[in-house]
Short mmCIF file of C-alpha atoms in Angstrom, two decimals:
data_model
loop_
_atom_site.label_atom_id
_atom_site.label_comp_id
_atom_site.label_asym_id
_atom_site.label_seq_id
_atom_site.Cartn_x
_atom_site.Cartn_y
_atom_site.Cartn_z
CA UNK A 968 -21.56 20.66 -25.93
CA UNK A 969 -20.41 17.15 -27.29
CA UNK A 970 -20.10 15.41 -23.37
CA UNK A 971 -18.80 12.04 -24.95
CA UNK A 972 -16.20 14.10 -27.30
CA UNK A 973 -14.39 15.62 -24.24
CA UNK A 974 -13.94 12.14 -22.03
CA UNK A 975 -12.83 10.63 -25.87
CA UNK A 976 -10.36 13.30 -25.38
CA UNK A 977 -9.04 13.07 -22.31
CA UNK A 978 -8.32 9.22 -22.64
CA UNK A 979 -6.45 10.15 -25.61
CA UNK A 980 -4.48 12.21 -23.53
CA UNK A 981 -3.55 10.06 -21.62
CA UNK A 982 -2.80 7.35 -24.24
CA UNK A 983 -0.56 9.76 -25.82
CA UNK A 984 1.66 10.60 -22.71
CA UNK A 985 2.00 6.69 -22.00
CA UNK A 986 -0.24 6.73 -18.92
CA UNK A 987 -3.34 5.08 -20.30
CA UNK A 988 -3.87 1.86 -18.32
CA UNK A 989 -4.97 -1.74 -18.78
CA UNK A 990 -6.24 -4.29 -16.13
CA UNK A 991 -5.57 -7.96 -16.81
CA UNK A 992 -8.38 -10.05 -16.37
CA UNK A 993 -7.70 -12.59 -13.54
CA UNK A 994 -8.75 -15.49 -11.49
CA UNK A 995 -6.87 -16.18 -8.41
CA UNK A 996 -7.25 -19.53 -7.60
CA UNK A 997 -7.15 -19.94 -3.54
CA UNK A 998 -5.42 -22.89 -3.53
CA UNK A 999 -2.56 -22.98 -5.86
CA UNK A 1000 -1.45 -18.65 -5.01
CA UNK A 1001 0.24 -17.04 -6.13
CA UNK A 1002 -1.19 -18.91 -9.47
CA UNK A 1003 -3.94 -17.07 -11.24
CA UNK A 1004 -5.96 -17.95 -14.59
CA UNK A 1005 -5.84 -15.06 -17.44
CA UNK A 1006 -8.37 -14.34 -19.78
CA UNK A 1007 -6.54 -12.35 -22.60
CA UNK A 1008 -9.97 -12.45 -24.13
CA UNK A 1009 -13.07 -12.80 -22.57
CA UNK A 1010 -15.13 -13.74 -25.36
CA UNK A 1011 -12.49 -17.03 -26.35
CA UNK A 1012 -11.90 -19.40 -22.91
CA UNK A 1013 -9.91 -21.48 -25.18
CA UNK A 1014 -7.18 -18.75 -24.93
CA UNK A 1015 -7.17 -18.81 -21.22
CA UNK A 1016 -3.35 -19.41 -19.41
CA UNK A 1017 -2.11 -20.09 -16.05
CA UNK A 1018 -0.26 -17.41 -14.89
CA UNK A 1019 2.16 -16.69 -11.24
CA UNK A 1020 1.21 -13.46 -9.86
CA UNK A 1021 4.15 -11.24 -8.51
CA UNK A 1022 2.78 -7.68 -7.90
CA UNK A 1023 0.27 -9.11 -5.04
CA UNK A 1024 -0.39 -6.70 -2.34
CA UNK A 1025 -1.80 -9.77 -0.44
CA UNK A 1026 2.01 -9.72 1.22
CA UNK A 1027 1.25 -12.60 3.53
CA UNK A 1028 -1.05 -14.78 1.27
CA UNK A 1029 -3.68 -14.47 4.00
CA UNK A 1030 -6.47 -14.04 1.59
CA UNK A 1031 -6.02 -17.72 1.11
CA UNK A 1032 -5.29 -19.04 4.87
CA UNK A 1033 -7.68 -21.42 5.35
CA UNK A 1034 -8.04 -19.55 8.98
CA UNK A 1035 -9.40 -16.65 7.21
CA UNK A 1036 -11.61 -18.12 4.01
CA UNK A 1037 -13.31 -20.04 7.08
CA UNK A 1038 -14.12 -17.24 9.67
CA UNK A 1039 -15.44 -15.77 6.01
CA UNK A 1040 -17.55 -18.43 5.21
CA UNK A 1041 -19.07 -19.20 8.71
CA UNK A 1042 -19.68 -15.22 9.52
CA UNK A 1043 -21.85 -15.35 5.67
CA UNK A 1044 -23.92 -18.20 6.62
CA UNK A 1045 -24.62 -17.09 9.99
CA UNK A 1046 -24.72 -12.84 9.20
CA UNK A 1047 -25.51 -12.71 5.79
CA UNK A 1048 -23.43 -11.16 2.82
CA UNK A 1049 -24.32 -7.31 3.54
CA UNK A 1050 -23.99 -4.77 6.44
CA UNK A 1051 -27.60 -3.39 6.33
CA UNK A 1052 -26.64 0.14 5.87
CA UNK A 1053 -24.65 2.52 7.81
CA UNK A 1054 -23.65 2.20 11.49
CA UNK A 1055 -25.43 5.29 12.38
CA UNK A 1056 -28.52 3.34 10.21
CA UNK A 1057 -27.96 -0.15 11.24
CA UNK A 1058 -25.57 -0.41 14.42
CA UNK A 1059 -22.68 -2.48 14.32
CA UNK A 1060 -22.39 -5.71 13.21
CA UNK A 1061 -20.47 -7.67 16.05
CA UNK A 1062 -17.91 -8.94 14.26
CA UNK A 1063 -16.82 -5.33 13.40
CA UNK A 1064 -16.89 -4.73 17.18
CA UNK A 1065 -14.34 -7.63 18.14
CA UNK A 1066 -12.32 -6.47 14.90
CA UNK A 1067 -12.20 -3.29 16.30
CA UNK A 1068 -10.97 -4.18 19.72
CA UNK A 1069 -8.22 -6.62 18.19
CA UNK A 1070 -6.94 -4.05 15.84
CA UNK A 1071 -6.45 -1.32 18.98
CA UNK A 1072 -4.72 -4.24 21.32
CA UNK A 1073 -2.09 -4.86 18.20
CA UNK A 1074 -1.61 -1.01 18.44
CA UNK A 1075 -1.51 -0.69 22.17
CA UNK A 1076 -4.53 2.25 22.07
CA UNK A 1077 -7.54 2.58 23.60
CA UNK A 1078 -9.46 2.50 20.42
CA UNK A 1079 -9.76 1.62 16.95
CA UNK A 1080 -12.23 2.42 14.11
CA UNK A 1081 -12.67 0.60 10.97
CA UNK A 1082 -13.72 1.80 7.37
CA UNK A 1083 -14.67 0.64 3.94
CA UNK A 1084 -10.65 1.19 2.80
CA UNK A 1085 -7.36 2.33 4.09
CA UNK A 1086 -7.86 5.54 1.06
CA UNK A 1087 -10.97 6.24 2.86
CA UNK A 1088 -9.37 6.22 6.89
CA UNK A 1089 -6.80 8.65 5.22
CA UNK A 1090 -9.28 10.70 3.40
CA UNK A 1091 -11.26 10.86 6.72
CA UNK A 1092 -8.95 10.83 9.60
CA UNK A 1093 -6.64 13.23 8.34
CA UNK A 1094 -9.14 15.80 7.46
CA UNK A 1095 -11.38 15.75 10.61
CA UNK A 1096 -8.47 15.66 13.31
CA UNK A 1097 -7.35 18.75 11.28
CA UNK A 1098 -10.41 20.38 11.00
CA UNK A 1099 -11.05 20.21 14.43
CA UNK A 1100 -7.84 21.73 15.29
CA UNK A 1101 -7.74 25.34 15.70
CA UNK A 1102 -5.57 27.11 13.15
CA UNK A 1103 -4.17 23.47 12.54
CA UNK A 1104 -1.21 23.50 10.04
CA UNK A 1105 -0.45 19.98 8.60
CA UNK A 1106 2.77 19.05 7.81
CA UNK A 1107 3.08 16.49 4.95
CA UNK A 1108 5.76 14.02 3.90
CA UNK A 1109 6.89 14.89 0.45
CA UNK A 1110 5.83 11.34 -0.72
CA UNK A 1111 2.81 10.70 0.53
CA UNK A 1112 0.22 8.33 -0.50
CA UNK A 1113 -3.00 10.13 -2.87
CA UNK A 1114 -4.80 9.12 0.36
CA UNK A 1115 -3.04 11.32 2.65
CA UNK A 1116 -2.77 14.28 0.00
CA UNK A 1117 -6.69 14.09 -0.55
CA UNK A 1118 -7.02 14.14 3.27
CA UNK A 1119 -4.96 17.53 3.62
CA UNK A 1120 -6.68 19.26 0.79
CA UNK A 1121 -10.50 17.80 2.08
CA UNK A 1122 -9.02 19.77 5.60
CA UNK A 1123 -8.90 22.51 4.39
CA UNK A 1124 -6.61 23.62 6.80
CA UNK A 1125 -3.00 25.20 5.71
CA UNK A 1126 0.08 22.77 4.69
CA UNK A 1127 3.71 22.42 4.08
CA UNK A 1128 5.54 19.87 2.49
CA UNK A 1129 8.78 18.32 4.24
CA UNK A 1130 11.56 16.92 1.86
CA UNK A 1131 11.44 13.39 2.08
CA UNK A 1132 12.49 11.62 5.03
CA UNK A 1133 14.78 14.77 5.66
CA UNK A 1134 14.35 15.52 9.74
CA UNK A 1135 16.51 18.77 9.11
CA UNK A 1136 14.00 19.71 7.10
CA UNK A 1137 10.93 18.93 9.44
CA UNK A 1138 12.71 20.69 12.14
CA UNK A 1139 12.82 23.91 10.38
CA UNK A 1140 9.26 23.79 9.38
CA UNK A 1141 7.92 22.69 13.32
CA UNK A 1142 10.17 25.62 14.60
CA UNK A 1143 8.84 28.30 12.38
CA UNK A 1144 5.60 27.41 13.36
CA UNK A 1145 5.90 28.13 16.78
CA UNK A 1146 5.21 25.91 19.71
CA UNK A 1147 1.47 27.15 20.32
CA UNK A 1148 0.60 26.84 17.17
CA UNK A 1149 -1.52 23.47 16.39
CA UNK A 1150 0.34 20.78 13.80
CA UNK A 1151 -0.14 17.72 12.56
CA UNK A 1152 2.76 15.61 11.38
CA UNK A 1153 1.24 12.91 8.81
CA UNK A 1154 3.88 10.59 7.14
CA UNK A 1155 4.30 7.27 6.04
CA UNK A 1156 6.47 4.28 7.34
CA UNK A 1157 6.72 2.83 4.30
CA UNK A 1158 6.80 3.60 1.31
CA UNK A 1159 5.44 1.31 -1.03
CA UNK A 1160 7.33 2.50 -4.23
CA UNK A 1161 10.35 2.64 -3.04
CA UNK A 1162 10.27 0.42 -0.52
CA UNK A 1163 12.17 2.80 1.93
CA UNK A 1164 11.29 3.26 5.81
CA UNK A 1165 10.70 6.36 7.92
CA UNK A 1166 12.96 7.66 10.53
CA UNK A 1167 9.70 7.29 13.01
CA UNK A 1168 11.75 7.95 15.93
CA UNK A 1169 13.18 10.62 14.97
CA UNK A 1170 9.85 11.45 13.90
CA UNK A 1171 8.34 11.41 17.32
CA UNK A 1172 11.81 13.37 19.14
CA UNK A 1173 11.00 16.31 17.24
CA UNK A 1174 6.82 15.98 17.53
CA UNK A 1175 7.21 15.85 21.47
CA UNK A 1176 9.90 18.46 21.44
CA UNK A 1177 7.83 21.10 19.19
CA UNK A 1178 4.36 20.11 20.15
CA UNK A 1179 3.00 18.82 17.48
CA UNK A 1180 0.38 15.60 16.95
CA UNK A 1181 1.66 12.36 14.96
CA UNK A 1182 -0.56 10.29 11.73
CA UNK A 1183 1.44 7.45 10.28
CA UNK A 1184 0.30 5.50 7.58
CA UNK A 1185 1.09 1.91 8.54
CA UNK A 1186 -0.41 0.28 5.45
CA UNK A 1187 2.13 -1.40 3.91
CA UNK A 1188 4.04 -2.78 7.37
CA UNK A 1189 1.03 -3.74 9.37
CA UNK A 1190 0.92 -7.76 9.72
CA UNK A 1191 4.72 -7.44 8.20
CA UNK A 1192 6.72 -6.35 11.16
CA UNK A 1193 6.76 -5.95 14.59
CA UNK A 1194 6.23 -8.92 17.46
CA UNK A 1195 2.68 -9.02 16.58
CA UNK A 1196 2.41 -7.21 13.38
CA UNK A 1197 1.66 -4.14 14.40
CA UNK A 1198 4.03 -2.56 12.03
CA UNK A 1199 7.29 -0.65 11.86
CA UNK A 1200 6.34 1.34 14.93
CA UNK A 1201 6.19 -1.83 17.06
CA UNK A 1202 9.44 -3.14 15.33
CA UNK A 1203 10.77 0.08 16.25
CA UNK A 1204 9.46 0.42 19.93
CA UNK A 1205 7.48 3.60 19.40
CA UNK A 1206 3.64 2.44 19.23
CA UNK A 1207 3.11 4.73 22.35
CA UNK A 1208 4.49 7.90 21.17
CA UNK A 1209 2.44 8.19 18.33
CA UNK A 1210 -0.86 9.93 18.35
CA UNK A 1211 -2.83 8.60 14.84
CA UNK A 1212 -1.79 5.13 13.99
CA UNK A 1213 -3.60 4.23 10.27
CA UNK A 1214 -3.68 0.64 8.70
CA UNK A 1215 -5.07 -1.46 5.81
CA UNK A 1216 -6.76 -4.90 6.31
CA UNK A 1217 -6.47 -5.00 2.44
CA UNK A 1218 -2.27 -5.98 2.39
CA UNK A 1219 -0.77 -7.74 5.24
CA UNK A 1220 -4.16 -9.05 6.43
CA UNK A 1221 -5.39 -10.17 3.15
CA UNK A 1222 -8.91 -9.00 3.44
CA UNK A 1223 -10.55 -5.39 2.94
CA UNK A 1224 -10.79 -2.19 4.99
CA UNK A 1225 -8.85 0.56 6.63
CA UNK A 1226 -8.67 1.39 10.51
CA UNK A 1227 -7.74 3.99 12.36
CA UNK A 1228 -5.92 2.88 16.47
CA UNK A 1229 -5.69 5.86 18.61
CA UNK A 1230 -6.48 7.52 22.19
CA UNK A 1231 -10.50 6.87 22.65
CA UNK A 1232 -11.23 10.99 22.50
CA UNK A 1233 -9.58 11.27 18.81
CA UNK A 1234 -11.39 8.41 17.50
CA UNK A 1235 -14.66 9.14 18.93
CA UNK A 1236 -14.15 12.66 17.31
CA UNK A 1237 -13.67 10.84 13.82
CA UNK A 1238 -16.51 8.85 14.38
CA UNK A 1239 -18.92 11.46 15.23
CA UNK A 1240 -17.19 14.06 12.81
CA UNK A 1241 -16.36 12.24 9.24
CA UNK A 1242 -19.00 12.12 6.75
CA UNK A 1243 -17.20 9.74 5.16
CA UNK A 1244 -17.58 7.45 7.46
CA UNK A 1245 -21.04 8.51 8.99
CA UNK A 1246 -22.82 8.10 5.78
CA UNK A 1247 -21.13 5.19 4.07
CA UNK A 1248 -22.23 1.51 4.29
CA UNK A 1249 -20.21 -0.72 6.94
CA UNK A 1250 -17.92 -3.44 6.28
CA UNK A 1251 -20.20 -6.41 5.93
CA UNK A 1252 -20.06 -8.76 9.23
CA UNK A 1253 -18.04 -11.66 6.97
CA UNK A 1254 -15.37 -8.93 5.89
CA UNK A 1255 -14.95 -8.42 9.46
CA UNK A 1256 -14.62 -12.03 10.64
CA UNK A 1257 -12.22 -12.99 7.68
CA UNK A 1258 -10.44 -9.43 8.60
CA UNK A 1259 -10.32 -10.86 12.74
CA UNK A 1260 -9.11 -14.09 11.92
CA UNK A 1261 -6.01 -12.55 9.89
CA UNK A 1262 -5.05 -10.05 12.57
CA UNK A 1263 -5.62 -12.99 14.97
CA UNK A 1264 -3.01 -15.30 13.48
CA UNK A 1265 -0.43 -12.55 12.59
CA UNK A 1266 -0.41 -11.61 16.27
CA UNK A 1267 0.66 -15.25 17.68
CA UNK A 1268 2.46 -16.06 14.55
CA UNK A 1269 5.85 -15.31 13.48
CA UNK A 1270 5.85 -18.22 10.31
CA UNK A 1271 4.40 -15.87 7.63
CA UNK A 1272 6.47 -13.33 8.15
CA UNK A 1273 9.63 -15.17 8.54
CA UNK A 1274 8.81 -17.19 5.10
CA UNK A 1275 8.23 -14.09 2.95
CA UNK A 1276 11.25 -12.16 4.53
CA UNK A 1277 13.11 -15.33 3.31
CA UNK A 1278 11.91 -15.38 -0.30
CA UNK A 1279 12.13 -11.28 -0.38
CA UNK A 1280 15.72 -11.85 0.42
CA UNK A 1281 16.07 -14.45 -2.53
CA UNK A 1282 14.54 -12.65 -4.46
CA UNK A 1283 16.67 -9.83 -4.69
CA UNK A 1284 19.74 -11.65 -4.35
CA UNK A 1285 19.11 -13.97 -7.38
CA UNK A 1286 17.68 -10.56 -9.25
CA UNK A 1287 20.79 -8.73 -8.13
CA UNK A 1288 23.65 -11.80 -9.56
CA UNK A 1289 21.42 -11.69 -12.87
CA UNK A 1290 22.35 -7.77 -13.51
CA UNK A 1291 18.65 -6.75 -12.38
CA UNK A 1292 18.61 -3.27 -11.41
CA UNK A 1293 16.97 -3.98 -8.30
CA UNK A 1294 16.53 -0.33 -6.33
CA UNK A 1295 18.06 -0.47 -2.78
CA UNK A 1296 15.56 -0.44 0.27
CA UNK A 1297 15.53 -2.25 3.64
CA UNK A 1298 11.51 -3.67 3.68
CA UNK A 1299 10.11 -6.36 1.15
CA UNK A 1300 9.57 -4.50 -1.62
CA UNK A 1301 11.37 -5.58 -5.10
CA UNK A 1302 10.94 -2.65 -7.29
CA UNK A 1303 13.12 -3.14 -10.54
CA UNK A 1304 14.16 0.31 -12.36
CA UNK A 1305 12.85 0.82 -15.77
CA UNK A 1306 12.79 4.63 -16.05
CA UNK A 1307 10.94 4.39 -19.54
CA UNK A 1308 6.91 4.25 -19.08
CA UNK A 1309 6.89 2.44 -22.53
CA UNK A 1310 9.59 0.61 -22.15
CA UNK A 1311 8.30 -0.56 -18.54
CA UNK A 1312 4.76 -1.28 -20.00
CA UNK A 1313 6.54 -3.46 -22.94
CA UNK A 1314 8.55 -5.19 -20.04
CA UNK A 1315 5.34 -5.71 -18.56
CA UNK A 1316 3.45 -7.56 -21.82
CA UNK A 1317 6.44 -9.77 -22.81
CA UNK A 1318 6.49 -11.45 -19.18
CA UNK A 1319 2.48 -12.18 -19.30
CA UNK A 1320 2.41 -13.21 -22.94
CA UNK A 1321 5.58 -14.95 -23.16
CA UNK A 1322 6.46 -16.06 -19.59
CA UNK A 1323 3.21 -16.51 -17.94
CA UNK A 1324 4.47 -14.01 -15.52
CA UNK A 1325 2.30 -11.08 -14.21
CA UNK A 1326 3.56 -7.87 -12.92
CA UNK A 1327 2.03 -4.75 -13.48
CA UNK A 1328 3.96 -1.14 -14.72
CA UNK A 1329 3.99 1.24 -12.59
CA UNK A 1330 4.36 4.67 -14.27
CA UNK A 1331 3.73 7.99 -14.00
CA UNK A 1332 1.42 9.70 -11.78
CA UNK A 1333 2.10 6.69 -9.18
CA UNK A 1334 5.90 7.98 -9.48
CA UNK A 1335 8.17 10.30 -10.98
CA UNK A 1336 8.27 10.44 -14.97
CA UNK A 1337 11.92 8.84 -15.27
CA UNK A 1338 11.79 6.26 -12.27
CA UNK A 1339 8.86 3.97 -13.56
CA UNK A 1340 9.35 0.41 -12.52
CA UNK A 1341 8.07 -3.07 -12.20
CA UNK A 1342 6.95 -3.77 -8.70
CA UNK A 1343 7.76 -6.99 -7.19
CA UNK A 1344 6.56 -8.46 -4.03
CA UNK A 1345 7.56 -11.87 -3.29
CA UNK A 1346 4.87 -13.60 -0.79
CA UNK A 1347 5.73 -17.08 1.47
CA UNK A 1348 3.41 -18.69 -1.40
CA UNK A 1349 6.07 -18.02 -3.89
CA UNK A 1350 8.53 -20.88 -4.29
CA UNK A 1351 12.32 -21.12 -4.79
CA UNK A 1352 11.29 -22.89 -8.43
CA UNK A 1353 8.80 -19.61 -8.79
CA UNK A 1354 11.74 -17.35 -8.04
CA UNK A 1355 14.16 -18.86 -10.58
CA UNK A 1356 11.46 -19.11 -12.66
CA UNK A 1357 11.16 -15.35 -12.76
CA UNK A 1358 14.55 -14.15 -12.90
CA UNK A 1359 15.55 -16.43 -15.88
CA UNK A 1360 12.06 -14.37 -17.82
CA UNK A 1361 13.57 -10.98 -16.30
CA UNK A 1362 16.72 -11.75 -17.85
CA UNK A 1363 15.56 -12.18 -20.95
CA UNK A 1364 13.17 -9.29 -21.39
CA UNK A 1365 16.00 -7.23 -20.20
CA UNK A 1366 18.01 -8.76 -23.02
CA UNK A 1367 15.89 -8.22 -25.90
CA UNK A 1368 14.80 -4.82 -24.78
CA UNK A 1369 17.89 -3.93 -24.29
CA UNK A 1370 16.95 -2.36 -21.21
CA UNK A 1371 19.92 -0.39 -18.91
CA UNK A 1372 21.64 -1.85 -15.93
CA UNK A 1373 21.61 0.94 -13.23
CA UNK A 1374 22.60 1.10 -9.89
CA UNK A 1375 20.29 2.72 -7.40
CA UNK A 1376 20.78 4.40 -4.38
CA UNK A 1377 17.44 5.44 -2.11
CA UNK A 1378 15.74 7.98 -2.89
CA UNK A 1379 15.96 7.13 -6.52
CA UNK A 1380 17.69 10.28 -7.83
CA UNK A 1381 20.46 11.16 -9.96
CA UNK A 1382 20.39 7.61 -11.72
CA UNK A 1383 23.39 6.44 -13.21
CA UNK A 1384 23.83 3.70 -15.74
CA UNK A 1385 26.52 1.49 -15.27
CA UNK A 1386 26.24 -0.92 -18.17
CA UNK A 1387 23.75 -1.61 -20.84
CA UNK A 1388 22.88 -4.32 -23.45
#
């Protein structure tokens, strides 16, 4: 058997079909974000540019509050830089404790349980509630994060797929499985590709009304709306009625880690239950700190969000009156329509190499072959000067690839082009 032959062949595979993919090599610098330094080559510093970073999943710039890179710094000196091993191995590290406690007041639950990521909480919550369900069916969002999907195969327990966002459709599926039966609704609020929102009201009527248990991924809205920032289910008033609520520390909150915030008995049964998070390392006590002092802020502060909800709305305005085809959504994602993967990854090259701007493709598997986009996300650190800055490159990569003016309407089917150049 030639081992290195078949991995040479499965990266050409996937250099063939246009999904091979290629990390930049960057430097954030703390205090000038959303500014970055790129190395296009490692081995010549010479060649190394300053660059504005617009794909950031650090929505809030809280990696760089000074808040945060202090509770970091002061939890290192004092803790250490490691966790010393599992929790079953090594206990808790206090910080994770008080972390833990602040992340289930922002969700209004008894408890709260942190992990290494928010794929890992997925991959661990959602297959442990289920397993310990009797005859448990799960019943999936259509779009659904690779998180989420892993966690319903890992189960092991039987699935359906609703259409997504289609409560007609989640109806039929709840009442053909019968009242007794036990089900576990797992959606997300939003989506992070499309940028579109859940109907998690709506959600919850027809949970309560067909007995079934509720797991919403809240990664991409916790710190972003809400009071407090406890997401789109505290913007929309319906914390309380559901069961599982799952969040990142990674986006909003600028840090690392994913949590789970539910009633004590479920998380204790995750805790006890999960392998993946009984025998994996603990977030290290500075992670925690940094991850405390975000959640901290975000819950007495209303300045971050209020900025970036400001530049998201310039953002796509100014896109928009330039001909960008902008696709339509209600949260602060800016995803442009491409529908080409090399096309989109050409798009993507020109505004590094020729504008200094950085946004990566995103192509197939991460969405449909046909819809793959640049993904914008406009942070308070981003300027009205950084905004024009990046609609004048759009405009002329759009130009000179002679890319297609579309108009979009959520979900992002049945495109049709209105113009081209």
């Amino acid at each position: 058997m030639d081992y290195r032959r078949c991995f040479g062949q499965a990266i050409d595979r996937l250099r063939d079909e246009r999904r091979y993919r290629v990390f930049a090599d960057l430097e954030r610098d703390a205090t000038r974000f959303p500014h970055a330094a790129w190395y296009p080559d490692s081995s010549r510093p010479e060649l190394t540019r300053d660059v504005v970073i617009w794909c950031s999943n650090d929505y809030l710039a809280m990696g760089q509050h000074p808040d945060v890179i202090a509770a970091m710094n002061e939890a290192a000196i004092r803790h250490g830089a490691g966790a010393g091993g599992t929790r079953n191995i090594s206990g808790t590290n206090h910080p994770l404790v008080r972390l833990e406690a602040e992340l289930a007041d922002l969700h209004g639950k008894d408890s709260a349980l942190a992990f290494t990521s928010g794929w890992v909480s997925n991959l661990a919550a959602i297959s442990t509630i289920a397993q310990l369900l009797p005859n448990c069916l799960i019943i999936s969002d259509a779009l659904n994060h690779n998180s989420m999907i892993e966690g319903v195969k890992r189960s092991g327990a039987d699935k359906t797929i609703f259409q997504h966002n289609d409560m007609a459709h989640l109806e039929e599926i709840l009442k053909s499985a019968g009242r007794e039966r036990a089900k576990l609704i797992v959606f997300e609020s939003l989506y992070s590709m499309d940028g579109d929102i859940a109907p998690v009201e709506r959600i919850a009527d027809l949970a309560e009304h067909y007995g079934a248990m509720t797991y919403v991924d809240e990664v991409h809205a916790v710190g972003m709306y809400g009071a407090r920032g406890g997401g789109i289910c505290e913007r929309d008033g319906v914390m309380d009625r559901i069961d599982v609520i799952e969040g990142t520390l990674a986006k909003g909150f600028g840090t690392l880690g994913g949590y789970i915030a539910a009633d004590e008995v479920i998380v204790d049964a995750v805790r006890s239950y999960a392998p993946s998070f009984i025998f994996t390392t603990a977030l290290p006590p500075a992670v925690a700190a940094a991850a405390h002092a975000a959640v901290t802020r975000l819950k007495r502060s209303n300045v971050e969000r209020e900025q970036q909800q400001r530049q998201v709305a310039r953002t796509k305005s100014a896109l928009e009156a330039a001909g960008i085809p902008v696709m339509a959504n209600p949260s602060h994602i800016v995803p442009v329509f491409v529908g080409d993967a090399e096309l989109c990854k050409m798009a993507s090259d020109m505004l590094l190499e020729e504008h200094s701007i950085y946004i990566q493709p995103i192509n197939y598997p991460t969405v449909a072959r046909g819809t793959e986009r640049l993904r914008i996300t406009p942070t308070p650190a981003h300027t009205d000067a950084h905004i024009d800055a990046l609609v004048s490159a759009m405009a002329d990569v759009w130009r000179r690839l002679g890319l297609p003016r579309v108009a979009l309407q959520q979900p992002a089917v049945g495109l049709k082009v209105v113009a081209a150049e």
